[in-house]
XYZ file of C-alpha atoms in Angstrom:
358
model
C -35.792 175.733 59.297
C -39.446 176.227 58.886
C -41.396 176.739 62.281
C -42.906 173.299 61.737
C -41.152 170.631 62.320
C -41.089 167.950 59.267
C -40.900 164.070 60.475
C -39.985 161.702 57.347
C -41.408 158.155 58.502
C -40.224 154.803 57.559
C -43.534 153.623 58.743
C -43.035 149.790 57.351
C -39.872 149.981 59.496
C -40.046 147.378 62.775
C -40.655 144.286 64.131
C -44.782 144.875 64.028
C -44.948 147.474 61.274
C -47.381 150.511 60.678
C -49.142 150.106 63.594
C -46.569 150.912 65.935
C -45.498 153.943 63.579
C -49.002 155.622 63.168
C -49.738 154.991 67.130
C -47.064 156.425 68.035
C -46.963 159.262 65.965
C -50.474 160.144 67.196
C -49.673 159.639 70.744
C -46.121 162.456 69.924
C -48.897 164.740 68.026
C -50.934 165.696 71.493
C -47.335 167.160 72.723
C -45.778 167.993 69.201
C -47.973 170.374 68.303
C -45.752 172.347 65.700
C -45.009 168.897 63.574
C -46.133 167.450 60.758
C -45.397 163.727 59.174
C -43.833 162.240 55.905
C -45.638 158.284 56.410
C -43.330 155.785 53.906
C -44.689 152.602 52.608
C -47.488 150.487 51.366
C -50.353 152.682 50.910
C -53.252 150.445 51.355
C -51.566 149.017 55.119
C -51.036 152.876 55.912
C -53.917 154.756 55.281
C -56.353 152.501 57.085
C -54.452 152.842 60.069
C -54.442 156.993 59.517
C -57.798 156.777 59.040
C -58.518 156.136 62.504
C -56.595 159.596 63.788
C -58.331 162.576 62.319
C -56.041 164.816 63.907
C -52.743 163.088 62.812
C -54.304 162.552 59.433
C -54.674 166.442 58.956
C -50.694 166.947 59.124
C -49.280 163.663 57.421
C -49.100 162.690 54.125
C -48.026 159.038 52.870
C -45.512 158.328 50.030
C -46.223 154.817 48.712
C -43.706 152.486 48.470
C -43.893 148.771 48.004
C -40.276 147.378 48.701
C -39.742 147.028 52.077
C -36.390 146.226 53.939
C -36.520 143.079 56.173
C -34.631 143.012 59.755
C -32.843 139.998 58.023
C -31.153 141.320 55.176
C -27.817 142.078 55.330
C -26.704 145.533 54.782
C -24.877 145.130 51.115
C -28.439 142.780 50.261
C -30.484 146.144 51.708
C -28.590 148.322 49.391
C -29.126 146.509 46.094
C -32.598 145.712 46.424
C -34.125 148.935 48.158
C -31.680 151.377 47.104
C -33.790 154.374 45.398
C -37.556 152.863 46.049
C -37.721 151.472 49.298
C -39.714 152.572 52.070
C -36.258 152.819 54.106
C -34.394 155.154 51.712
C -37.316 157.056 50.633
C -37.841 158.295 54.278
C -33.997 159.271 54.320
C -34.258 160.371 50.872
C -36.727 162.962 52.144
C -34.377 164.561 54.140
C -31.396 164.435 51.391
C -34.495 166.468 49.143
C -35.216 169.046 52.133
C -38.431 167.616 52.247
C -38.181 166.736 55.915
C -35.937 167.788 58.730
C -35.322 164.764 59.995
C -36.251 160.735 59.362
C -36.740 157.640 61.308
C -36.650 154.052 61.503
C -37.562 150.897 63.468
C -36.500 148.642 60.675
C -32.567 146.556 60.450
C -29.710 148.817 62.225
C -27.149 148.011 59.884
C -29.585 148.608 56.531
C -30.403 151.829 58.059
C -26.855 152.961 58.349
C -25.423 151.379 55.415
C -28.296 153.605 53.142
C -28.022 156.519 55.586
C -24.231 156.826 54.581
C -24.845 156.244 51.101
C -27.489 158.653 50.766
C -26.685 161.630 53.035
C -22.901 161.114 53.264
C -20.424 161.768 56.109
C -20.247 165.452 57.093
C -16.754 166.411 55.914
C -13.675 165.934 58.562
C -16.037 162.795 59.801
C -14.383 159.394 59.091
C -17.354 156.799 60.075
C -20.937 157.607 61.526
C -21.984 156.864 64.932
C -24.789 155.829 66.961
C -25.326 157.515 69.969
C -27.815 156.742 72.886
C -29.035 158.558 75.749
C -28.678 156.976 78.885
C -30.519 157.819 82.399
C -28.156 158.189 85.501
C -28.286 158.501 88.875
C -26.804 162.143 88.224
C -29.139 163.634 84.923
C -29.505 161.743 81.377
C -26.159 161.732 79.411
C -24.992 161.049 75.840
C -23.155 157.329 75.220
C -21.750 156.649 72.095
C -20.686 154.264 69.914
C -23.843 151.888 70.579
C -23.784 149.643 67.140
C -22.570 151.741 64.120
C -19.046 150.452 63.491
C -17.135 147.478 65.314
C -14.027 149.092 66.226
C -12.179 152.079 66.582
C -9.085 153.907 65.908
C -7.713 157.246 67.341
C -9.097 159.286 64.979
C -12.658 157.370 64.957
C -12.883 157.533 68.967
C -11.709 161.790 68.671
C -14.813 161.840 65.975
C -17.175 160.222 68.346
C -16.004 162.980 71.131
C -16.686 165.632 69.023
C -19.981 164.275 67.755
C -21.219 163.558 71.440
C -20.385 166.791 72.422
C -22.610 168.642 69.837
C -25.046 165.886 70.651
C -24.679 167.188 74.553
C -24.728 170.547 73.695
C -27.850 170.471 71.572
C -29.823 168.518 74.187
C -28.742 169.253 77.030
C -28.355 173.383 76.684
C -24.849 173.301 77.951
C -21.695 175.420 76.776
C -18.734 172.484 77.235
C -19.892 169.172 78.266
C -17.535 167.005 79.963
C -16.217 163.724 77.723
C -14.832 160.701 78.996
C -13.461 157.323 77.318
C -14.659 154.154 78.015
C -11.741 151.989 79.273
C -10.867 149.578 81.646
C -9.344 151.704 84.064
C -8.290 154.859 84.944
C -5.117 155.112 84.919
C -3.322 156.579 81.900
C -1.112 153.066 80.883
C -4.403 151.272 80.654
C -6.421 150.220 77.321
C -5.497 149.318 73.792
C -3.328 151.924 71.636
C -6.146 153.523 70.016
C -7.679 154.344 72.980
C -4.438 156.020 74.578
C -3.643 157.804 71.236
C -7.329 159.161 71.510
C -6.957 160.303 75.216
C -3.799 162.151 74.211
C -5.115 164.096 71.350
C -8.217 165.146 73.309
C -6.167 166.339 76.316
C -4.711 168.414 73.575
C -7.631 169.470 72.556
C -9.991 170.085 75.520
C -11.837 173.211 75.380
C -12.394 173.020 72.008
C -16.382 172.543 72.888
C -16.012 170.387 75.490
C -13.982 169.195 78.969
C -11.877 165.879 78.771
C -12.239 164.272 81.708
C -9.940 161.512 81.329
C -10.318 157.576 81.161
C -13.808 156.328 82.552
C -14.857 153.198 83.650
C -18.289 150.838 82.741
C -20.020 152.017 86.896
C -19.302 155.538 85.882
C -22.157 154.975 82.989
C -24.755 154.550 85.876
C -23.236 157.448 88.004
C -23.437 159.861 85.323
C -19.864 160.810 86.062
C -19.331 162.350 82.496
C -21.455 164.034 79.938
C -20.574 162.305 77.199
C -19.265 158.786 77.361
C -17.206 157.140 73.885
C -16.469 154.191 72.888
C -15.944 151.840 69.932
C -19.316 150.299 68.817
C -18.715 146.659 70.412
C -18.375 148.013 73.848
C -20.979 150.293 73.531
C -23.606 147.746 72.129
C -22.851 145.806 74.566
C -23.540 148.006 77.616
C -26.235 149.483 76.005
C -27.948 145.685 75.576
C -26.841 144.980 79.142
C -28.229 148.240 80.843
C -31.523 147.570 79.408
C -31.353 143.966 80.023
C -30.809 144.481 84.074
C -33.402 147.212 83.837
C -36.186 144.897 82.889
C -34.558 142.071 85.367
C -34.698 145.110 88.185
C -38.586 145.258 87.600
C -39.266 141.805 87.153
C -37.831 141.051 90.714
C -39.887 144.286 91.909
C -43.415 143.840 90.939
C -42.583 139.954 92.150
C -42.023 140.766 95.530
C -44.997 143.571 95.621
C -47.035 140.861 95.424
C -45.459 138.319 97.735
C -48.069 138.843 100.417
C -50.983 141.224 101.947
C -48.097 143.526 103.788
C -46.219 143.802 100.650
C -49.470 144.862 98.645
C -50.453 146.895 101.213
C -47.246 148.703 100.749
C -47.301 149.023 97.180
C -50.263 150.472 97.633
C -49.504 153.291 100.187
C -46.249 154.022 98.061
C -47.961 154.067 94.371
C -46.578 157.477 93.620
C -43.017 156.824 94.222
C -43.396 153.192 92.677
C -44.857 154.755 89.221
C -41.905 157.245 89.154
C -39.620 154.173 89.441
C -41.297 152.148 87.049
C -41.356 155.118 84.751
C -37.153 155.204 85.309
C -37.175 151.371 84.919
C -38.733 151.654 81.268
C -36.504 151.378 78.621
C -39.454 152.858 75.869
C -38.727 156.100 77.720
C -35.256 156.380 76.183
C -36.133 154.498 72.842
C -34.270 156.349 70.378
C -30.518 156.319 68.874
C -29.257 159.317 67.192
C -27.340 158.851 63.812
C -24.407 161.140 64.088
C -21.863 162.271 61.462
C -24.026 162.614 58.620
C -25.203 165.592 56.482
C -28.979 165.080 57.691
C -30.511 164.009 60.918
C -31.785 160.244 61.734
C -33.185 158.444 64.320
C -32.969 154.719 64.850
C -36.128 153.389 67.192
C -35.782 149.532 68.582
C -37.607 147.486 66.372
C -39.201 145.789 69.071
C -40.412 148.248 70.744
C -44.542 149.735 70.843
C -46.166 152.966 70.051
C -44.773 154.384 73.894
C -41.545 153.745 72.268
C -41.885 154.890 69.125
C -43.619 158.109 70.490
C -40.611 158.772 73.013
C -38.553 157.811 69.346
C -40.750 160.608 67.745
C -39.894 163.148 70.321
C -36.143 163.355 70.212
C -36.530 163.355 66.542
C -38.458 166.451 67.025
C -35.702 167.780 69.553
C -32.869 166.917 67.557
C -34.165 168.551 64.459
C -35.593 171.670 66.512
C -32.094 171.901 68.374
C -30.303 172.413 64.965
C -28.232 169.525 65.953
C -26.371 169.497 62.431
C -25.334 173.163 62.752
C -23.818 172.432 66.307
C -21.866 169.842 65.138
C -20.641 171.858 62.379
C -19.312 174.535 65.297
C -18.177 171.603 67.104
C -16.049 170.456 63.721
C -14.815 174.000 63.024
C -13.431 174.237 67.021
C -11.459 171.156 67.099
C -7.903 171.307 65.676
C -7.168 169.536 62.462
C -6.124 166.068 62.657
C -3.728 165.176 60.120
C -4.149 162.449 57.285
C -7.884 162.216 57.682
C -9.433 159.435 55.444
C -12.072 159.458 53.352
C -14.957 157.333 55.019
C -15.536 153.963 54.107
C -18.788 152.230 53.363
C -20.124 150.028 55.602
C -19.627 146.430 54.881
C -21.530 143.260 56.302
C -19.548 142.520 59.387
C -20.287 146.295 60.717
C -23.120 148.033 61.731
C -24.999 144.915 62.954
C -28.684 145.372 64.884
C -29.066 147.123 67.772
């Protein structure tokens, strides 16, 4: 990989558009100094906005495209219509080309991985893709995973997930075996559905193989950071993940609320700015925006369409890491450690009822 790294852009991408994309990209330039920018989409709603950061302007370049995939359509109705000249699959199509070392998107989560699959492919030994987030904890950030890509799960889809979380851990974190745990409902070893007992046996099996299984976790050992690497089937996980960020933004409410209940409580606020910035600053979810596409033969990263140019900048920034980290080479080595499982299937496409928004 060249020393600079190469950020394909679906800048039409989002629930505001450009804006958010160009922002952001200038705000990740003033700490990403080695990176340059691939901008995709409508030319004349692009360039204006470039215009207005010299700097940024100097190390981008914009690939028009007109068609532009809407957070509505549904992933088989993204495929036929933006398939090839889209602003979407151009940015991916970048990294297919070796254009880029790594694309992303704020535009529709299930679009996104319905032409990531079709364009970059599973990595072989990988049955279905995976969205993985990472989550703050009371203990150090840690990798969660399924968060949206597929609803449901067998064995061999959950062992998958461990494997790709792992690399994911290992290229992020700088550590040699990160510890893995499955989401369940309990501990204990007769709890959960088949799949996810089937999956806890072959990964006993297999532990050492690039990472530690620790066993069965349960939904408070997210916020403890008891694991490394937490897996689950994408329900679950889009479920916690939409909950954790829910009850982060409740948290804050209810804080800056009662900081200014009365004089005393301003007064406090005041005298204890510096640790109430640092909280606020945990409290954000834009400083965690970012899901990693995992399983595929190229690197992408999903940002909330929602979110602003913080976001997208924080977005921009794992990009960078991920692509700088050599994340696709890890999980290769990750692959190549873990004993064969037998009668692997060749991965499916993604249909309408799966990989819904995140």
């Amino acid at each position: 990989m060249a020393d600079t790294i190469r950020i394909s852009v679906d800048a039409m991408g989002g629930d505001v558009g450009p804006r958010v994309a160009i922002e952001g990209a200038a705000l990740a330039l003033r700490e990403l100094r080695n990176s340059s920018f691939l901008f995709h989409g409508r030319e004349a709603e692009i360039t204006p906005l470039l215009d207005k950061f010299p700097d940024l302007k100097k190390v981008s370049r914009v690939i028009h495209c007109d068609n532009v995939i809407s957070m509505d359509d549904k992933p088989s109705q993204a495929l036929r219509k933006g398939r090839g000249n889209s602003s979407m699959w151009m940015a991916l199509q970048s990294v297919k080309d070796g254009e880029a070392d790594v694309a992303i998107s704020g535009g529709n989560t299930g679009a996104l991985m319905a032409m990531a699959t079709f364009c970059l492919r599973p990595m072989e030994g990988i049955s279905r893709p995976a969205i993985a987030a990472i989550w703050p904890t009371l203990r150090a950030d840690i990798v969660v995973l399924d968060v949206g890509a597929t609803i449901g799960g067998d064995a061999k889809q959950l062992v998958d997930f461990s494997i790709l979380g792992a690399a994911l851990a290992r290229a992020l974190f700088d550590m040699e075996t990160p510890s893995v745990g499955l989401l369940n409902v309990g501990t204990e070893e007769m709890k959960g559905h088949d799949e996810v007992r089937e999956a806890a046996a072959l990964l006993t099996t297999a532990s050492g193989a690039g990472f530690r299984y620790h066993g069965f976790v349960e939904g408070d050992d997210i916020g403890k950071g008891t694991v490394d690497v937490i897996v689950t089937e994408g329900f679950a996980g889009n479920i916690a993940l939409k909950t954790a960020e829910g009850t982060a933004r409740q948290i804050g409410t209810y804080f800056r609320t009662a900081l200014k209940a009365d004089l005393f409580s301003k007064l406090g606020a005041l005298l204890a700015g510096k640790a109430l910035n640092a909280l606020r600053r945990k409290l954000d979810p834009r400083n965690v925006n970012g899901g990693v596409f995992l399983g595929l033969n190229g690197i992408v990263i999903k940002s909330h369409g929602g979110t602003d140019e913080v976001g997208f900048k924080s977005a921009l920034s794992l990009a960078y890491e991920m692509a700088r980290s050599r994340l696709i080479d890890k999980i290769s080595e990750g692959m190549r450690r873990f004993p064969a499982f037998p009668g692997t299937p060749a991965a499916p496409l993604p249909t309408d009822r799966e990989a819904k928004p995140a």
